[in-house]
PDB file of C-alpha atoms in Angstrom:
ATOM      1  CA  UNK A   1      13.143 -20.199   8.340  1.00 69.00           C
ATOM      2  CA  UNK A   2      15.786 -18.132  10.085  1.00 77.00           C
ATOM      3  CA  UNK A   3      18.094 -16.300   7.673  1.00 80.00           C
ATOM      4  CA  UNK A   4      16.584 -17.200   4.322  1.00 81.00           C
ATOM      5  CA  UNK A   5      18.618 -16.642   1.227  1.00 84.00           C
ATOM      6  CA  UNK A   6      17.560 -19.361  -1.250  1.00 86.00           C
ATOM      7  CA  UNK A   7      19.568 -18.013  -4.255  1.00 88.00           C
ATOM      8  CA  UNK A   8      22.657 -17.084  -2.320  1.00 87.00           C
ATOM      9  CA  UNK A   9      22.603 -13.310  -2.827  1.00 85.00           C
ATOM     10  CA  UNK A  10      24.597 -12.696   0.322  1.00 86.00           C
ATOM     11  CA  UNK A  11      27.023 -15.612   0.096  1.00 87.00           C
ATOM     12  CA  UNK A  12      29.928 -13.261  -0.835  1.00 88.00           C
ATOM     13  CA  UNK A  13      29.665 -11.706   2.664  1.00 85.00           C
ATOM     14  CA  UNK A  14      29.701  -8.105   1.289  1.00 83.00           C
ATOM     15  CA  UNK A  15      28.225  -6.058   4.128  1.00 79.00           C
ATOM     16  CA  UNK A  16      27.814  -2.917   2.044  1.00 76.00           C
ATOM     17  CA  UNK A  17      25.857  -4.702  -0.726  1.00 81.00           C
ATOM     18  CA  UNK A  18      23.704  -6.408   1.916  1.00 83.00           C
ATOM     19  CA  UNK A  19      22.842  -3.044   3.532  1.00 80.00           C
ATOM     20  CA  UNK A  20      21.935  -1.565   0.124  1.00 78.00           C
ATOM     21  CA  UNK A  21      19.697  -4.491  -0.668  1.00 84.00           C
ATOM     22  CA  UNK A  22      18.061  -4.376   2.737  1.00 85.00           C
ATOM     23  CA  UNK A  23      17.403  -0.650   2.349  1.00 82.00           C
ATOM     24  CA  UNK A  24      15.846  -1.345  -1.029  1.00 85.00           C
ATOM     25  CA  UNK A  25      13.722  -4.176   0.409  1.00 89.00           C
ATOM     26  CA  UNK A  26      12.476  -1.973   3.222  1.00 89.00           C
ATOM     27  CA  UNK A  27      11.616   0.885   0.815  1.00 88.00           C
ATOM     28  CA  UNK A  28       9.722  -1.413  -1.524  1.00 92.00           C
ATOM     29  CA  UNK A  29       7.947  -2.931   1.420  1.00 93.00           C
ATOM     30  CA  UNK A  30       6.809   0.496   2.647  1.00 91.00           C
ATOM     31  CA  UNK A  31       5.576   1.456  -0.763  1.00 92.00           C
ATOM     32  CA  UNK A  32       3.726  -1.876  -1.103  1.00 95.00           C
ATOM     33  CA  UNK A  33       2.090  -1.446   2.292  1.00 95.00           C
ATOM     34  CA  UNK A  34       0.782   2.001   1.230  1.00 93.00           C
ATOM     35  CA  UNK A  35      -0.287   0.625  -2.177  1.00 92.00           C
ATOM     36  CA  UNK A  36      -2.192  -2.269  -0.607  1.00 93.00           C
ATOM     37  CA  UNK A  37      -4.010   0.083   1.728  1.00 92.00           C
ATOM     38  CA  UNK A  38      -4.709   2.332  -1.270  1.00 89.00           C
ATOM     39  CA  UNK A  39      -6.495  -0.573  -2.894  1.00 87.00           C
ATOM     40  CA  UNK A  40      -8.463  -1.589   0.191  1.00 87.00           C
ATOM     41  CA  UNK A  41      -9.445   1.752   1.755  1.00 88.00           C
ATOM     42  CA  UNK A  42     -11.644   3.172  -1.036  1.00 86.00           C
ATOM     43  CA  UNK A  43     -13.556  -0.179  -1.124  1.00 81.00           C
ATOM     44  CA  UNK A  44     -14.203   0.025   2.659  1.00 84.00           C
ATOM     45  CA  UNK A  45     -14.618   3.703   3.386  1.00 88.00           C
ATOM     46  CA  UNK A  46     -15.662   5.161   0.022  1.00 86.00           C
ATOM     47  CA  UNK A  47     -14.009   8.047  -1.719  1.00 89.00           C
ATOM     48  CA  UNK A  48     -13.516  11.719  -0.944  1.00 90.00           C
ATOM     49  CA  UNK A  49     -16.441  14.029  -1.854  1.00 91.00           C
ATOM     50  CA  UNK A  50     -16.020  16.776  -4.378  1.00 91.00           C
ATOM     51  CA  UNK A  51     -13.665  17.208  -7.354  1.00 91.00           C
ATOM     52  CA  UNK A  52     -10.271  15.703  -8.013  1.00 87.00           C
ATOM     53  CA  UNK A  53      -9.830  18.171 -10.884  1.00 87.00           C
ATOM     54  CA  UNK A  54     -12.417  20.980 -11.024  1.00 89.00           C
ATOM     55  CA  UNK A  55     -10.976  22.248 -14.298  1.00 88.00           C
ATOM     56  CA  UNK A  56     -12.079  19.054 -16.153  1.00 89.00           C
ATOM     57  CA  UNK A  57     -15.004  18.375 -13.810  1.00 90.00           C
ATOM     58  CA  UNK A  58     -13.484  15.134 -12.652  1.00 90.00           C
ATOM     59  CA  UNK A  59     -14.884  13.952  -9.297  1.00 91.00           C
ATOM     60  CA  UNK A  60     -13.169  11.541  -6.934  1.00 89.00           C
ATOM     61  CA  UNK A  61     -16.163   9.242  -7.401  1.00 89.00           C
ATOM     62  CA  UNK A  62     -15.455   9.176 -11.202  1.00 90.00           C
ATOM     63  CA  UNK A  63     -12.070   7.514 -10.691  1.00 88.00           C
ATOM     64  CA  UNK A  64     -12.338   3.719 -10.444  1.00 86.00           C
ATOM     65  CA  UNK A  65     -10.387   1.701  -7.940  1.00 84.00           C
ATOM     66  CA  UNK A  66      -7.293  -0.234  -9.063  1.00 84.00           C
ATOM     67  CA  UNK A  67      -5.499  -0.266 -12.400  1.00 86.00           C
ATOM     68  CA  UNK A  68      -8.413   1.348 -14.224  1.00 86.00           C
ATOM     69  CA  UNK A  69      -7.618   4.604 -12.381  1.00 87.00           C
ATOM     70  CA  UNK A  70      -4.371   4.938 -14.332  1.00 87.00           C
ATOM     71  CA  UNK A  71      -6.113   6.247 -17.405  1.00 88.00           C
ATOM     72  CA  UNK A  72      -8.431   8.503 -15.484  1.00 88.00           C
ATOM     73  CA  UNK A  73      -5.908  10.595 -13.578  1.00 87.00           C
ATOM     74  CA  UNK A  74      -5.110  13.760 -15.523  1.00 88.00           C
ATOM     75  CA  UNK A  75      -1.564  14.639 -16.637  1.00 88.00           C
ATOM     76  CA  UNK A  76      -1.296  17.389 -13.939  1.00 89.00           C
ATOM     77  CA  UNK A  77      -2.136  14.754 -11.308  1.00 89.00           C
ATOM     78  CA  UNK A  78       0.624  12.461 -12.542  1.00 90.00           C
ATOM     79  CA  UNK A  79       3.050  15.375 -12.451  1.00 93.00           C
ATOM     80  CA  UNK A  80       2.178  15.958  -8.776  1.00 93.00           C
ATOM     81  CA  UNK A  81       2.617  12.234  -7.926  1.00 91.00           C
ATOM     82  CA  UNK A  82       6.022  12.143  -9.670  1.00 92.00           C
ATOM     83  CA  UNK A  83       7.082  15.416  -7.982  1.00 92.00           C
ATOM     84  CA  UNK A  84       6.172  14.030  -4.627  1.00 89.00           C
ATOM     85  CA  UNK A  85       8.123  10.856  -5.304  1.00 85.00           C
ATOM     86  CA  UNK A  86      11.215  12.917  -6.123  1.00 82.00           C
ATOM     87  CA  UNK A  87      10.687  14.989  -3.016  1.00 81.00           C
ATOM     88  CA  UNK A  88      10.689  11.849  -0.863  1.00 77.00           C
ATOM     89  CA  UNK A  89      13.879  10.644  -2.526  1.00 75.00           C
ATOM     90  CA  UNK A  90      15.642  14.029  -2.244  1.00 72.00           C
ATOM     91  CA  UNK A  91      14.739  14.289   1.481  1.00 69.00           C
ATOM     92  CA  UNK A  92      16.219  10.923   2.390  1.00 65.00           C
ATOM     93  CA  UNK A  93      19.492  12.518   3.617  1.00 58.00           C
ATOM     94  CA  UNK A  94      21.869  10.765   1.216  1.00 55.00           C
ATOM     95  CA  UNK A  95      20.444   7.458   2.255  1.00 53.00           C
ATOM     96  CA  UNK A  96      18.432   6.256  -0.733  1.00 53.00           C
ATOM     97  CA  UNK A  97      18.520   6.208  -4.525  1.00 54.00           C
ATOM     98  CA  UNK A  98      18.923  10.001  -4.915  1.00 55.00           C
ATOM     99  CA  UNK A  99      21.189  12.190  -2.760  1.00 56.00           C
ATOM    100  CA  UNK A 100      20.524  15.867  -1.785  1.00 56.00           C
ATOM    101  CA  UNK A 101      22.531  16.953  -4.800  1.00 62.00           C
ATOM    102  CA  UNK A 102      20.221  15.157  -7.173  1.00 61.00           C
ATOM    103  CA  UNK A 103      22.639  12.348  -8.123  1.00 64.00           C
ATOM    104  CA  UNK A 104      20.944   9.077  -8.937  1.00 62.00           C
ATOM    105  CA  UNK A 105      22.138   5.978  -7.098  1.00 61.00           C
ATOM    106  CA  UNK A 106      21.312   3.158  -9.422  1.00 56.00           C
ATOM    107  CA  UNK A 107      24.280   1.031  -8.193  1.00 57.00           C
ATOM    108  CA  UNK A 108      24.014   1.797  -4.495  1.00 62.00           C
ATOM    109  CA  UNK A 109      27.347   3.679  -4.417  1.00 65.00           C
ATOM    110  CA  UNK A 110      25.871   6.555  -2.471  1.00 63.00           C
ATOM    111  CA  UNK A 111      24.690   4.267   0.300  1.00 60.00           C
ATOM    112  CA  UNK A 112      28.005   2.541   0.377  1.00 62.00           C
ATOM    113  CA  UNK A 113      29.839   5.911   0.478  1.00 65.00           C
ATOM    114  CA  UNK A 114      27.678   6.954   3.408  1.00 60.00           C
ATOM    115  CA  UNK A 115      28.565   3.736   5.273  1.00 56.00           C
ATOM    116  CA  UNK A 116      32.277   4.303   4.650  1.00 61.00           C
ATOM    117  CA  UNK A 117      32.002   7.846   6.019  1.00 57.00           C
ATOM    118  CA  UNK A 118      30.850   6.432   9.346  1.00 51.00           C
ATOM    119  CA  UNK A 119      27.106   6.680   8.800  1.00 55.00           C
ATOM    120  CA  UNK A 120      25.806   4.281  11.416  1.00 61.00           C
ATOM    121  CA  UNK A 121      22.176   4.451  10.395  1.00 63.00           C
ATOM    122  CA  UNK A 122      20.432   1.167   9.892  1.00 71.00           C
ATOM    123  CA  UNK A 123      19.032   0.365   6.378  1.00 71.00           C
ATOM    124  CA  UNK A 124      15.706   2.153   5.958  1.00 71.00           C
ATOM    125  CA  UNK A 125      16.531   4.871   8.572  1.00 71.00           C
ATOM    126  CA  UNK A 126      15.957   8.191   6.777  1.00 69.00           C
ATOM    127  CA  UNK A 127      15.830  10.293   9.964  1.00 67.00           C
ATOM    128  CA  UNK A 128      12.100  10.323  10.557  1.00 71.00           C
ATOM    129  CA  UNK A 129      10.678   8.818  13.757  1.00 76.00           C
ATOM    130  CA  UNK A 130       7.010   7.923  13.305  1.00 78.00           C
ATOM    131  CA  UNK A 131       4.839   9.019  16.302  1.00 82.00           C
ATOM    132  CA  UNK A 132       3.771   6.244  18.637  1.00 81.00           C
ATOM    133  CA  UNK A 133       6.023   3.740  16.864  1.00 80.00           C
ATOM    134  CA  UNK A 134       9.590   5.080  17.494  1.00 81.00           C
ATOM    135  CA  UNK A 135      11.216   3.862  20.648  1.00 82.00           C
ATOM    136  CA  UNK A 136      14.645   3.905  22.370  1.00 82.00           C
ATOM    137  CA  UNK A 137      14.100   0.492  23.879  1.00 85.00           C
ATOM    138  CA  UNK A 138      16.491  -1.724  21.898  1.00 83.00           C
ATOM    139  CA  UNK A 139      14.521  -4.980  22.164  1.00 89.00           C
ATOM    140  CA  UNK A 140      11.196  -3.337  21.302  1.00 89.00           C
ATOM    141  CA  UNK A 141      12.775  -1.424  18.413  1.00 85.00           C
ATOM    142  CA  UNK A 142      14.231  -4.674  17.014  1.00 86.00           C
ATOM    143  CA  UNK A 143      10.795  -6.351  17.327  1.00 89.00           C
ATOM    144  CA  UNK A 144       9.055  -3.498  15.518  1.00 87.00           C
ATOM    145  CA  UNK A 145      11.665  -3.302  12.779  1.00 87.00           C
ATOM    146  CA  UNK A 146      11.383  -7.047  12.174  1.00 89.00           C
ATOM    147  CA  UNK A 147       7.614  -6.667  12.030  1.00 91.00           C
ATOM    148  CA  UNK A 148       7.966  -3.877   9.442  1.00 90.00           C
ATOM    149  CA  UNK A 149      10.139  -6.116   7.262  1.00 91.00           C
ATOM    150  CA  UNK A 150       7.759  -9.050   7.581  1.00 92.00           C
ATOM    151  CA  UNK A 151       4.711  -6.866   6.845  1.00 94.00           C
ATOM    152  CA  UNK A 152       6.538  -5.243   3.901  1.00 94.00           C
ATOM    153  CA  UNK A 153       7.252  -8.615   2.385  1.00 93.00           C
ATOM    154  CA  UNK A 154       3.682  -9.664   2.803  1.00 95.00           C
ATOM    155  CA  UNK A 155       2.504  -6.434   1.237  1.00 96.00           C
ATOM    156  CA  UNK A 156       4.776  -6.875  -1.787  1.00 95.00           C
ATOM    157  CA  UNK A 157       3.160 -10.233  -2.408  1.00 94.00           C
ATOM    158  CA  UNK A 158      -0.328  -8.863  -1.719  1.00 93.00           C
ATOM    159  CA  UNK A 159      -0.032  -5.954  -4.124  1.00 94.00           C
ATOM    160  CA  UNK A 160       1.333  -8.111  -6.920  1.00 93.00           C
ATOM    161  CA  UNK A 161      -1.665 -10.493  -6.333  1.00 89.00           C
ATOM    162  CA  UNK A 162      -4.028  -7.525  -6.493  1.00 89.00           C
ATOM    163  CA  UNK A 163      -2.466  -6.262  -9.723  1.00 89.00           C
ATOM    164  CA  UNK A 164      -2.674  -9.781 -11.258  1.00 86.00           C
ATOM    165  CA  UNK A 165      -6.337 -10.258 -10.266  1.00 83.00           C
ATOM    166  CA  UNK A 166      -7.229  -6.694 -11.328  1.00 84.00           C
ATOM    167  CA  UNK A 167      -5.637  -7.246 -14.732  1.00 81.00           C
ATOM    168  CA  UNK A 168      -7.534 -10.504 -15.245  1.00 77.00           C
ATOM    169  CA  UNK A 169     -10.928  -9.503 -13.912  1.00 76.00           C
ATOM    170  CA  UNK A 170     -11.042  -5.723 -13.547  1.00 75.00           C
ATOM    171  CA  UNK A 171     -11.362  -6.154  -9.787  1.00 75.00           C
ATOM    172  CA  UNK A 172      -8.644  -6.409  -7.170  1.00 72.00           C
ATOM    173  CA  UNK A 173     -10.796  -8.958  -5.328  1.00 71.00           C
ATOM    174  CA  UNK A 174     -10.743 -11.504  -8.124  1.00 63.00           C
ATOM    175  CA  UNK A 175     -14.426 -12.513  -8.308  1.00 66.00           C
ATOM    176  CA  UNK A 176     -14.375 -15.959  -9.958  1.00 64.00           C
ATOM    177  CA  UNK A 177     -17.408 -15.065 -12.045  1.00 69.00           C
ATOM    178  CA  UNK A 178     -15.280 -12.486 -13.816  1.00 66.00           C
ATOM    179  CA  UNK A 179     -12.643 -14.988 -14.995  1.00 67.00           C
ATOM    180  CA  UNK A 180     -14.625 -15.725 -18.143  1.00 68.00           C
ATOM    181  CA  UNK A 181     -11.629 -16.297 -20.406  1.00 68.00           C
ATOM    182  CA  UNK A 182      -9.454 -18.104 -17.907  1.00 67.00           C
ATOM    183  CA  UNK A 183      -7.915 -21.381 -19.048  1.00 68.00           C
ATOM    184  CA  UNK A 184      -8.820 -22.690 -15.598  1.00 64.00           C
ATOM    185  CA  UNK A 185     -12.455 -22.762 -16.676  1.00 69.00           C
ATOM    186  CA  UNK A 186     -11.875 -24.905 -19.794  1.00 70.00           C
ATOM    187  CA  UNK A 187     -13.058 -28.139 -18.201  1.00 72.00           C
ATOM    188  CA  UNK A 188     -15.497 -26.936 -15.532  1.00 72.00           C
ATOM    189  CA  UNK A 189     -18.490 -28.483 -17.330  1.00 75.00           C
ATOM    190  CA  UNK A 190     -16.989 -31.934 -17.872  1.00 77.00           C
ATOM    191  CA  UNK A 191     -18.542 -35.028 -16.403  1.00 76.00           C
ATOM    192  CA  UNK A 192     -17.241 -35.703 -12.885  1.00 75.00           C
ATOM    193  CA  UNK A 193     -16.786 -32.087 -11.934  1.00 76.00           C
ATOM    194  CA  UNK A 194     -18.421 -31.815  -8.555  1.00 74.00           C
ATOM    195  CA  UNK A 195     -18.591 -29.456  -5.575  1.00 73.00           C
ATOM    196  CA  UNK A 196     -16.749 -28.452  -3.456  1.00 69.00           C
ATOM    197  CA  UNK A 197     -13.521 -28.623  -5.493  1.00 69.00           C
ATOM    198  CA  UNK A 198     -14.921 -28.368  -9.036  1.00 71.00           C
ATOM    199  CA  UNK A 199     -12.434 -29.450 -11.711  1.00 72.00           C
ATOM    200  CA  UNK A 200      -9.541 -30.652  -9.597  1.00 75.00           C
ATOM    201  CA  UNK A 201      -6.092 -31.066 -11.224  1.00 75.00           C
ATOM    202  CA  UNK A 202      -3.563 -30.359  -8.508  1.00 76.00           C
ATOM    203  CA  UNK A 203      -0.506 -31.379 -10.520  1.00 81.00           C
TER     204      UNK A 203
END
């Protein structure tokens, strides 16, 4: 598709706004990749042994996978999660939504100010070089950064799909047998409904 901007967000040619949006896209992509793996990993490898919260006798195995876990995590656990999120933002070297002084960057002004001050970092560059992935080879770096953006976009779609299926069925994997109240099942027993497509109404 080349440069794909179906709703014309970049048609004004504002480089600073483009960089801010790209930095936001990369950050959301990274979070979504972690979230997607967070859904998949416990299903494949199982959960940690022992207690998540010894004080309330809550074991890791007691916490369900997916959205159902939200109500099971104790308040102290949520406090730790939020504190870590703030730590990540504060440590992004004035290149994110919160600067090192604790100022929120809802409009992207901090990123734009950093650019004006001669900050040559690319969007998403927060000063950390992941082992085995960082490289000084310009072509290889470009290839890997493009792969990160593409994988991040895919992960954003994937995690939304998992949330949707989890909300409908209680499982991120969307077992069709669990869609008992889905309007898609309204006509599945009508005459003419046959395998392999079942009730087929593509338009």
